[in-house]
């Protein structure tokens, strides 16, 4: 296990290629050690290699076929690689072996649209009645909300969603004001004067950053661009933030990190990021970093990687807020479990994006989710042109893209484009009034929420 500690240190230091080489060597000697194989799967997942993770988990399952945790891990890796039918069968078995595994119930509910003939509502109701207050209850409530929504029962869906979100929020010490203040400070520090300063960053032409609020369509755009023969996606990675933190050194909180980041050598930051992403082993001329929260770093990206392409997703505020609220994030997005927190974060995100457009005119391509799903080809051509690429019709068949997708949209992006979620918030107009009221109180035009 000491070797795995070395792997963890390599990952944290951005040496992904070395970490993967070490994992390969350890795996070759793993033999019948099921515990080690599961740990290897976890580290492969951290390195964005779900197919390798699935291989290790599958070996572990052959050793311990009735281990619910091992079966669950294999299922999650298979979801990322698009093998959702097998994943659903594995999760069926997990639930049978461990009826209290809320994550298994919740993950399974997301893999397909539930129908009156095939759903898990009855079992979920029994499971949630047994659950103690805490994470298990949260996951079961979100699963019930998803399945009731699929069945067209809006009232029960939102009731269960609110119960789950309220419970999750009660378990967090998060204060949205800290994130709002950080975004305001970023705009103050990366002002027009700083952004106009000359400075040669790293000249690499490869990166494409797809960013925006989570659940705004970033995965869809990632799949469209990566369906081009000259592009590969690295998925959601933390390499830019980690490169920044390594170069900035020990910072005394967010405010200090923001101040330090403005003084970094842009070329050194850009090169550190390029060196880090090279370790993933992708060989295409262009690579996508589909990390939504990178919108915080647009000023740094523009300075460090002056040739990088940046695509920002926008969505109707009410659909965006509802999509955030109903998603159970495994990590991150602590603001998403309270409607007023969501509104405050969305308003701060909007102000920061307005700032980037002002100080970096023409640098960011805004793509509206609604326009993309209603006029797929026109918007897809805009995106591909912004990336400096010639058009390829494969970009319209993104659902045939076989590359991994380890996000909350992993199942949806395997399907052709559709507009089923546009206006979905209207089913819950009454329940979402706190979201709308807070957005309007924060300066958003009520006409935008209609």
Short mmCIF file of C-alpha atoms in Angstrom, two decimals:
data_model
loop_
_atom_site.label_atom_id
_atom_site.label_comp_id
_atom_site.label_asym_id
_atom_site.label_seq_id
_atom_site.Cartn_x
_atom_site.Cartn_y
_atom_site.Cartn_z
CA UNK A 1 0.00 0.00 0.00
CA UNK A 2 3.02 2.28 0.39
CA UNK A 3 3.31 2.26 -3.39
CA UNK A 4 -0.22 3.63 -3.64
CA UNK A 5 0.82 6.49 -1.38
CA UNK A 6 3.48 7.33 -3.96
CA UNK A 7 0.80 7.26 -6.65
CA UNK A 8 -1.34 9.69 -4.65
CA UNK A 9 1.60 12.08 -4.30
CA UNK A 10 2.29 11.91 -8.03
CA UNK A 11 -1.34 12.74 -8.82
CA UNK A 12 -1.34 15.69 -6.42
CA UNK A 13 1.85 17.02 -7.99
CA UNK A 14 0.37 16.84 -11.51
CA UNK A 15 2.58 13.98 -12.65
CA UNK A 16 -0.28 11.96 -14.09
CA UNK A 17 1.82 10.07 -16.62
CA UNK A 18 4.17 8.82 -13.91
CA UNK A 19 1.19 7.90 -11.72
CA UNK A 20 -0.35 5.85 -14.51
CA UNK A 21 2.94 4.06 -15.20
CA UNK A 22 3.21 3.20 -11.50
CA UNK A 23 -0.40 1.95 -11.43
CA UNK A 24 0.26 -0.29 -14.45
CA UNK A 25 3.27 -1.83 -12.72
CA UNK A 26 1.40 -2.40 -9.46
CA UNK A 27 -1.55 -3.94 -11.32
CA UNK A 28 0.73 -6.40 -13.08
CA UNK A 29 1.80 -7.78 -9.69
CA UNK A 30 -1.61 -7.54 -7.98
CA UNK A 31 -2.44 -11.20 -8.52
CA UNK A 32 -5.42 -12.23 -6.41
CA UNK A 33 -5.33 -9.29 -4.01
CA UNK A 34 -8.91 -8.03 -4.29
CA UNK A 35 -8.40 -5.14 -1.88
CA UNK A 36 -5.41 -3.88 -3.85
CA UNK A 37 -7.34 -4.21 -7.11
CA UNK A 38 -10.14 -2.05 -5.71
CA UNK A 39 -7.64 0.60 -4.63
CA UNK A 40 -6.10 0.51 -8.10
CA UNK A 41 -9.55 1.08 -9.58
CA UNK A 42 -10.00 4.14 -7.39
CA UNK A 43 -6.69 5.64 -8.49
CA UNK A 44 -7.34 4.90 -12.15
CA UNK A 45 -10.63 6.76 -11.70
CA UNK A 46 -8.78 9.74 -10.19
CA UNK A 47 -6.57 9.72 -13.29
CA UNK A 48 -9.59 9.81 -15.63
CA UNK A 49 -9.22 6.20 -16.80
CA UNK A 50 -12.59 4.52 -16.14
CA UNK A 51 -11.91 1.64 -18.55
CA UNK A 52 -8.76 0.74 -16.60
CA UNK A 53 -10.69 1.13 -13.36
CA UNK A 54 -13.39 -1.22 -14.68
CA UNK A 55 -10.74 -3.82 -15.55
CA UNK A 56 -9.42 -3.81 -11.98
CA UNK A 57 -12.88 -3.86 -10.44
CA UNK A 58 -13.93 -6.73 -12.70
CA UNK A 59 -10.93 -8.75 -11.55
CA UNK A 60 -11.85 -7.97 -7.95
CA UNK A 61 -15.47 -9.05 -8.51
CA UNK A 62 -14.31 -12.47 -9.72
CA UNK A 63 -12.55 -12.85 -6.37
CA UNK A 64 -15.42 -11.56 -4.22
CA UNK A 65 -18.60 -11.85 -6.31
CA UNK A 66 -20.90 -10.99 -3.40
CA UNK A 67 -19.06 -7.88 -2.21
CA UNK A 68 -21.59 -5.03 -2.65
CA UNK A 69 -18.88 -2.36 -2.57
CA UNK A 70 -16.88 -4.03 -5.30
CA UNK A 71 -19.97 -4.54 -7.46
CA UNK A 72 -20.93 -0.89 -6.97
CA UNK A 73 -17.48 0.33 -7.98
CA UNK A 74 -17.58 -1.76 -11.15
CA UNK A 75 -21.03 -0.39 -11.97
CA UNK A 76 -19.89 3.23 -11.66
CA UNK A 77 -16.90 2.59 -13.92
CA UNK A 78 -19.16 0.94 -16.51
CA UNK A 79 -21.57 3.89 -16.41
CA UNK A 80 -18.67 6.16 -17.37
CA UNK A 81 -17.77 3.90 -20.30
CA UNK A 82 -21.36 3.73 -21.55
CA UNK A 83 -22.18 0.16 -20.47
CA UNK A 84 -25.33 1.18 -18.66
CA UNK A 85 -27.31 -2.05 -19.07
CA UNK A 86 -24.64 -4.11 -17.38
CA UNK A 87 -24.26 -1.38 -14.76
CA UNK A 88 -27.97 -1.49 -13.98
CA UNK A 89 -27.80 -5.25 -13.50
CA UNK A 90 -24.88 -4.86 -11.12
CA UNK A 91 -26.71 -2.20 -9.13
CA UNK A 92 -29.74 -4.50 -8.94
CA UNK A 93 -27.46 -7.02 -7.27
CA UNK A 94 -25.96 -4.41 -4.93
CA UNK A 95 -29.42 -3.39 -3.74
CA UNK A 96 -30.37 -7.03 -3.22
CA UNK A 97 -27.22 -7.69 -1.17
CA UNK A 98 -27.35 -4.38 0.71
CA UNK A 99 -30.83 -2.77 0.64
CA UNK A 100 -29.49 0.17 2.64
CA UNK A 101 -27.04 1.32 -0.02
CA UNK A 102 -28.66 4.63 -0.93
CA UNK A 103 -26.01 5.49 -3.52
CA UNK A 104 -26.79 2.28 -5.43
CA UNK A 105 -30.50 3.07 -5.45
CA UNK A 106 -29.84 6.63 -6.57
CA UNK A 107 -27.32 5.79 -9.28
CA UNK A 108 -29.60 3.12 -10.69
CA UNK A 109 -32.51 5.55 -10.93
CA UNK A 110 -30.48 7.82 -13.24
CA UNK A 111 -29.58 5.20 -15.84
CA UNK A 112 -32.85 5.28 -17.76
CA UNK A 113 -36.27 6.87 -17.79
CA UNK A 114 -38.47 5.04 -15.33
CA UNK A 115 -41.91 3.87 -16.53
CA UNK A 116 -45.12 2.72 -14.84
CA UNK A 117 -44.20 -0.82 -15.86
CA UNK A 118 -40.55 -0.67 -14.73
CA UNK A 119 -39.60 1.49 -11.75
CA UNK A 120 -38.32 1.13 -8.20
CA UNK A 121 -40.70 3.42 -6.31
CA UNK A 122 -42.20 0.75 -4.05
CA UNK A 123 -38.78 -0.54 -3.02
CA UNK A 124 -37.47 2.98 -2.52
CA UNK A 125 -40.36 3.87 -0.22
CA UNK A 126 -39.59 0.81 1.90
CA UNK A 127 -35.89 1.65 1.94
CA UNK A 128 -36.36 5.28 2.94
CA UNK A 129 -38.72 4.24 5.73
CA UNK A 130 -35.85 2.19 7.19
CA UNK A 131 -33.13 4.77 6.60
CA UNK A 132 -31.59 6.79 9.39
CA UNK A 133 -31.20 10.54 8.90
CA UNK A 134 -28.03 11.14 6.95
CA UNK A 135 -26.37 10.45 3.58
CA UNK A 136 -28.32 7.23 2.94
CA UNK A 137 -31.61 9.08 3.38
CA UNK A 138 -30.40 11.88 1.09
CA UNK A 139 -29.59 9.49 -1.75
CA UNK A 140 -32.89 7.60 -1.41
CA UNK A 141 -34.87 10.85 -1.46
CA UNK A 142 -33.11 11.99 -4.62
CA UNK A 143 -33.80 8.62 -6.23
CA UNK A 144 -37.49 8.91 -5.39
CA UNK A 145 -37.59 12.45 -6.78
CA UNK A 146 -36.04 11.25 -10.06
CA UNK A 147 -38.39 8.30 -10.45
CA UNK A 148 -41.54 10.27 -9.57
CA UNK A 149 -40.50 12.95 -12.08
CA UNK A 150 -40.10 10.29 -14.76
CA UNK A 151 -43.58 9.04 -13.90
CA UNK A 152 -45.03 12.56 -14.28
CA UNK A 153 -45.87 12.98 -10.59
CA UNK A 154 -44.51 16.44 -9.94
CA UNK A 155 -45.87 16.91 -6.41
CA UNK A 156 -44.33 13.81 -4.83
CA UNK A 157 -41.16 14.36 -6.87
CA UNK A 158 -40.50 17.80 -5.43
CA UNK A 159 -41.54 16.78 -1.92
CA UNK A 160 -38.92 14.02 -1.87
CA UNK A 161 -36.34 16.28 -3.53
CA UNK A 162 -36.81 18.97 -0.90
CA UNK A 163 -36.54 16.46 1.92
CA UNK A 164 -33.29 15.11 0.49
CA UNK A 165 -31.83 18.55 -0.25
CA UNK A 166 -32.79 19.90 3.16
CA UNK A 167 -31.11 16.93 4.83
CA UNK A 168 -27.95 17.31 2.73
CA UNK A 169 -27.82 21.04 3.46
CA UNK A 170 -28.14 20.36 7.19
CA UNK A 171 -25.02 18.20 7.04
CA UNK A 172 -22.89 21.00 5.51
CA UNK A 173 -21.19 23.98 7.15
CA UNK A 174 -21.13 25.81 3.80
CA UNK A 175 -21.83 29.55 3.54
CA UNK A 176 -22.55 30.82 0.02
CA UNK A 177 -21.40 34.31 0.98
CA UNK A 178 -17.79 33.12 0.91
CA UNK A 179 -18.07 32.03 -2.72
CA UNK A 180 -19.90 35.23 -3.68
CA UNK A 181 -17.15 37.31 -2.08
CA UNK A 182 -14.44 35.26 -3.80
CA UNK A 183 -15.98 35.85 -7.24
CA UNK A 184 -16.22 39.58 -6.54
CA UNK A 185 -12.56 39.61 -5.48
CA UNK A 186 -11.52 37.78 -8.65
CA UNK A 187 -13.16 40.52 -10.72
CA UNK A 188 -11.46 43.23 -8.63
CA UNK A 189 -8.01 41.66 -8.92
CA UNK A 190 -8.24 40.67 -12.59
CA UNK A 191 -9.36 44.10 -13.67
CA UNK A 192 -9.02 45.72 -17.07
CA UNK A 193 -5.59 47.09 -16.20
CA UNK A 194 -4.15 43.70 -15.33
CA UNK A 195 -5.76 41.99 -18.30
CA UNK A 196 -4.31 44.62 -20.64
CA UNK A 197 -0.76 44.12 -19.41
CA UNK A 198 1.56 42.56 -21.96
CA UNK A 199 2.90 39.16 -21.08
CA UNK A 200 3.72 36.09 -23.09
CA UNK A 201 2.01 33.00 -21.83
CA UNK A 202 2.50 29.45 -23.02
CA UNK A 203 1.94 29.33 -26.79
CA UNK A 204 0.43 25.82 -26.87
CA UNK A 205 -2.62 25.77 -29.18
CA UNK A 206 -4.20 22.61 -27.86
CA UNK A 207 -6.52 23.34 -24.91
CA UNK A 208 -10.27 23.85 -25.24
CA UNK A 209 -11.99 24.84 -22.01
CA UNK A 210 -15.71 24.05 -21.81
CA UNK A 211 -17.13 25.67 -18.71
CA UNK A 212 -20.15 27.22 -17.02
CA UNK A 213 -22.47 26.27 -14.21
CA UNK A 214 -22.88 22.51 -13.74
CA UNK A 215 -25.90 21.00 -15.51
CA UNK A 216 -25.91 23.79 -18.10
CA UNK A 217 -24.94 21.61 -21.09
CA UNK A 218 -21.17 21.41 -20.69
CA UNK A 219 -21.10 17.63 -21.16
CA UNK A 220 -23.19 17.89 -24.32
CA UNK A 221 -20.78 20.45 -25.84
CA UNK A 222 -17.81 18.36 -24.73
CA UNK A 223 -19.23 15.38 -26.64
CA UNK A 224 -19.93 17.48 -29.75
CA UNK A 225 -16.39 18.85 -29.91
CA UNK A 226 -14.71 15.55 -29.02
CA UNK A 227 -16.59 13.83 -31.84
CA UNK A 228 -14.18 15.67 -34.15
CA UNK A 229 -11.24 13.54 -35.27
CA UNK A 230 -8.72 16.16 -34.11
CA UNK A 231 -10.02 16.37 -30.54
CA UNK A 232 -9.96 14.26 -27.39
CA UNK A 233 -11.64 15.05 -24.09
CA UNK A 234 -9.93 14.73 -20.74
CA UNK A 235 -13.27 15.15 -18.99
CA UNK A 236 -13.55 16.97 -15.68
CA UNK A 237 -10.04 17.37 -14.33
CA UNK A 238 -8.53 19.61 -11.66
CA UNK A 239 -5.23 20.22 -13.42
CA UNK A 240 -5.58 23.98 -13.90
CA UNK A 241 -6.53 24.64 -10.28
CA UNK A 242 -3.85 22.25 -9.02
CA UNK A 243 -1.19 23.84 -11.24
CA UNK A 244 -2.21 27.23 -9.92
CA UNK A 245 -2.03 26.13 -6.28
CA UNK A 246 1.37 24.47 -6.73
CA UNK A 247 2.88 27.63 -8.25
CA UNK A 248 1.16 29.99 -5.80
CA UNK A 249 2.51 28.09 -2.78
CA UNK A 250 0.91 27.99 0.64
CA UNK A 251 -1.92 30.51 0.66
CA UNK A 252 -3.83 31.68 3.72
CA UNK A 253 -7.29 31.08 2.30
CA UNK A 254 -9.11 31.94 -0.92
CA UNK A 255 -8.41 35.65 -0.78
CA UNK A 256 -4.67 35.18 -0.48
CA UNK A 257 -4.67 32.62 -3.31
CA UNK A 258 -6.53 35.06 -5.59
CA UNK A 259 -4.02 37.82 -4.86
CA UNK A 260 -1.04 35.50 -5.39
CA UNK A 261 -2.47 34.12 -8.63
CA UNK A 262 -2.35 37.57 -10.24
CA UNK A 263 1.42 37.76 -9.70
CA UNK A 264 2.32 34.39 -11.22
CA UNK A 265 4.41 34.11 -14.37
CA UNK A 266 1.74 33.36 -17.03
CA UNK A 267 4.08 31.26 -19.13
CA UNK A 268 5.07 29.12 -16.14
CA UNK A 269 1.43 28.52 -15.23
CA UNK A 270 0.51 27.63 -18.80
CA UNK A 271 3.45 25.26 -19.14
CA UNK A 272 2.69 23.61 -15.78
CA UNK A 273 -0.86 22.95 -16.96
CA UNK A 274 0.23 21.59 -20.36
CA UNK A 275 2.83 19.35 -18.74
CA UNK A 276 0.23 18.04 -16.31
CA UNK A 277 -2.39 17.24 -18.95
CA UNK A 278 0.22 15.55 -21.15
CA UNK A 279 0.35 12.78 -18.59
CA UNK A 280 -3.12 11.53 -19.48
CA UNK A 281 -1.69 10.05 -22.68
CA UNK A 282 -4.09 11.71 -25.14
CA UNK A 283 -2.60 12.12 -28.61
CA UNK A 284 -5.04 14.35 -30.49
CA UNK A 285 -3.90 17.86 -31.48
CA UNK A 286 -6.60 19.44 -29.30
CA UNK A 287 -7.69 18.42 -25.81
CA UNK A 288 -10.84 19.42 -23.95
CA UNK A 289 -10.85 20.33 -20.27
CA UNK A 290 -14.53 20.10 -19.34
CA UNK A 291 -14.38 21.39 -15.79
CA UNK A 292 -17.36 23.70 -15.21
CA UNK A 293 -15.80 25.65 -12.34
CA UNK A 294 -12.92 26.79 -14.55
CA UNK A 295 -15.07 29.87 -15.21
CA UNK A 296 -13.39 31.20 -12.07
CA UNK A 297 -10.01 31.10 -13.83
CA UNK A 298 -10.85 32.61 -17.22
CA UNK A 299 -8.58 35.58 -16.55
CA UNK A 300 -5.70 33.28 -15.64
CA UNK A 301 -6.41 31.00 -18.60
CA UNK A 302 -6.36 33.96 -20.97
CA UNK A 303 -2.97 35.10 -19.63
CA UNK A 304 -1.37 31.68 -19.25
CA UNK A 305 -2.71 30.09 -22.44
CA UNK A 306 -3.39 32.90 -24.93
CA UNK A 307 -4.23 30.45 -27.73
CA UNK A 308 -6.69 28.34 -25.73
CA UNK A 309 -10.33 28.26 -26.80
CA UNK A 310 -13.00 28.96 -24.20
CA UNK A 311 -16.64 27.92 -24.58
CA UNK A 312 -19.15 29.02 -21.92
CA UNK A 313 -22.58 27.43 -21.55
CA UNK A 314 -25.66 29.38 -20.54
CA UNK A 315 -29.14 28.12 -19.71
CA UNK A 316 -32.52 29.59 -18.75
CA UNK A 317 -32.04 30.68 -15.11
CA UNK A 318 -34.99 28.69 -13.77
CA UNK A 319 -34.09 25.51 -15.64
CA UNK A 320 -30.48 25.98 -14.57
CA UNK A 321 -31.40 26.48 -10.93
CA UNK A 322 -33.78 23.53 -10.88
CA UNK A 323 -31.23 21.26 -12.58
CA UNK A 324 -28.68 22.17 -9.91
CA UNK A 325 -31.17 21.62 -7.12
CA UNK A 326 -32.23 18.16 -8.22
CA UNK A 327 -28.70 16.82 -8.78
CA UNK A 328 -26.99 14.93 -6.00
CA UNK A 329 -23.35 15.85 -6.46
CA UNK A 330 -20.85 13.41 -5.02
CA UNK A 331 -18.35 16.22 -4.55
CA UNK A 332 -18.52 19.97 -4.93
CA UNK A 333 -21.46 22.32 -5.51
CA UNK A 334 -22.43 22.68 -1.82
CA UNK A 335 -24.62 25.63 -2.80
CA UNK A 336 -26.95 23.35 -4.77
CA UNK A 337 -29.08 22.11 -1.85
CA UNK A 338 -30.82 25.40 -1.03
CA UNK A 339 -32.76 27.48 -3.54
CA UNK A 340 -31.59 30.80 -2.11
CA UNK A 341 -27.97 29.64 -2.08
CA UNK A 342 -28.35 28.56 -5.71
CA UNK A 343 -29.71 31.97 -6.67
CA UNK A 344 -26.90 33.80 -4.87
CA UNK A 345 -24.27 31.66 -6.59
CA UNK A 346 -25.90 32.04 -10.00
CA UNK A 347 -25.99 35.82 -9.64
CA UNK A 348 -22.33 35.92 -8.63
CA UNK A 349 -21.44 33.67 -11.59
CA UNK A 350 -23.33 35.99 -13.93
CA UNK A 351 -21.55 39.08 -12.61
CA UNK A 352 -18.17 37.40 -13.03
CA UNK A 353 -18.97 36.29 -16.59
CA UNK A 354 -20.09 39.84 -17.43
CA UNK A 355 -16.72 41.02 -16.11
CA UNK A 356 -14.77 38.53 -18.26
CA UNK A 357 -16.66 39.66 -21.36
CA UNK A 358 -15.81 43.26 -20.57
CA UNK A 359 -12.07 42.76 -19.99
CA UNK A 360 -11.63 39.98 -22.58
CA UNK A 361 -13.92 40.98 -25.45
CA UNK A 362 -14.44 38.22 -27.99
CA UNK A 363 -12.37 35.68 -26.08
CA UNK A 364 -15.25 33.57 -24.75
CA UNK A 365 -17.89 31.93 -26.95
CA UNK A 366 -21.27 31.91 -25.19
CA UNK A 367 -23.55 29.04 -26.17
CA UNK A 368 -27.17 28.97 -25.05
CA UNK A 369 -28.34 25.47 -24.19
CA UNK A 370 -31.83 26.12 -25.55
CA UNK A 371 -30.44 27.26 -28.92
CA UNK A 372 -28.19 24.21 -29.08
CA UNK A 373 -30.95 21.65 -28.54
CA UNK A 374 -33.37 23.37 -30.92
CA UNK A 375 -30.89 24.20 -33.70
CA UNK A 376 -28.16 21.62 -33.24
CA UNK A 377 -26.26 22.07 -36.50
CA UNK A 378 -26.06 25.86 -36.47
CA UNK A 379 -24.79 25.98 -32.91
CA UNK A 380 -22.45 23.03 -33.38
CA UNK A 381 -20.88 24.72 -36.40
CA UNK A 382 -20.36 27.89 -34.32
CA UNK A 383 -18.61 25.89 -31.64
CA UNK A 384 -16.36 23.96 -34.03
CA UNK A 385 -15.44 27.17 -35.89
CA UNK A 386 -14.56 28.86 -32.60
CA UNK A 387 -12.17 26.01 -31.92
CA UNK A 388 -10.44 26.74 -35.24
CA UNK A 389 -11.42 23.41 -36.75
CA UNK A 390 -12.92 22.40 -40.08
CA UNK A 391 -16.42 21.04 -39.88
CA UNK A 392 -17.04 17.28 -39.63
CA UNK A 393 -20.52 15.72 -39.72
CA UNK A 394 -19.53 13.36 -36.92
CA UNK A 395 -20.03 16.29 -34.56
CA UNK A 396 -23.79 15.95 -35.15
CA UNK A 397 -23.63 12.29 -34.11
CA UNK A 398 -22.08 12.95 -30.71
CA UNK A 399 -24.26 10.21 -29.15
CA UNK A 400 -22.17 7.67 -31.07
CA UNK A 401 -19.02 8.94 -29.36
CA UNK A 402 -17.59 6.00 -27.40
CA UNK A 403 -15.20 7.97 -25.19
CA UNK A 404 -15.85 7.92 -21.42
CA UNK A 405 -18.16 10.40 -19.72
CA UNK A 406 -17.86 10.41 -15.95
CA UNK A 407 -20.37 13.14 -15.10
CA UNK A 408 -23.96 13.40 -13.91
CA UNK A 409 -24.95 13.37 -17.61
CA UNK A 410 -23.13 10.12 -18.42
CA UNK A 411 -26.31 8.27 -19.44
CA UNK A 412 -28.00 11.19 -21.24
CA UNK A 413 -25.12 11.98 -23.60
CA UNK A 414 -25.36 8.50 -25.12
CA UNK A 415 -28.72 9.58 -26.59
CA UNK A 416 -29.46 11.86 -29.58
CA UNK A 417 -30.05 15.51 -28.79
CA UNK A 418 -33.48 16.45 -27.44
CA UNK A 419 -35.24 19.38 -25.79
CA UNK A 420 -37.16 17.42 -23.13
CA UNK A 421 -35.59 19.31 -20.26
CA UNK A 422 -36.24 22.78 -21.70
CA UNK A 423 -38.90 24.43 -19.54
CA UNK A 424 -39.02 21.49 -17.13
CA UNK A 425 -38.94 23.92 -14.21
CA UNK A 426 -42.48 25.04 -15.05
CA UNK A 427 -43.86 21.85 -13.51
CA UNK A 428 -42.55 23.18 -10.21
CA UNK A 429 -43.23 26.90 -10.60
CA UNK A 430 -44.87 27.24 -7.19
CA UNK A 431 -42.16 25.32 -5.34
CA UNK A 432 -39.38 27.25 -7.09
CA UNK A 433 -40.69 30.70 -6.13
CA UNK A 434 -37.87 31.24 -3.59
CA UNK A 435 -35.36 30.77 -6.42
CA UNK A 436 -37.14 33.26 -8.68
CA UNK A 437 -37.65 35.81 -5.91
CA UNK A 438 -33.99 35.75 -4.89
CA UNK A 439 -32.84 36.09 -8.50
CA UNK A 440 -35.09 39.12 -9.04
CA UNK A 441 -34.05 40.67 -5.72
CA UNK A 442 -30.45 40.28 -6.89
CA UNK A 443 -31.09 42.32 -10.03
CA UNK A 444 -32.17 39.77 -12.62
CA UNK A 445 -34.85 40.98 -15.01
CA UNK A 446 -38.14 39.16 -14.25
CA UNK A 447 -38.68 38.83 -18.00
CA UNK A 448 -35.74 36.40 -18.11
CA UNK A 449 -37.57 34.09 -15.75
CA UNK A 450 -40.76 33.88 -17.75
#
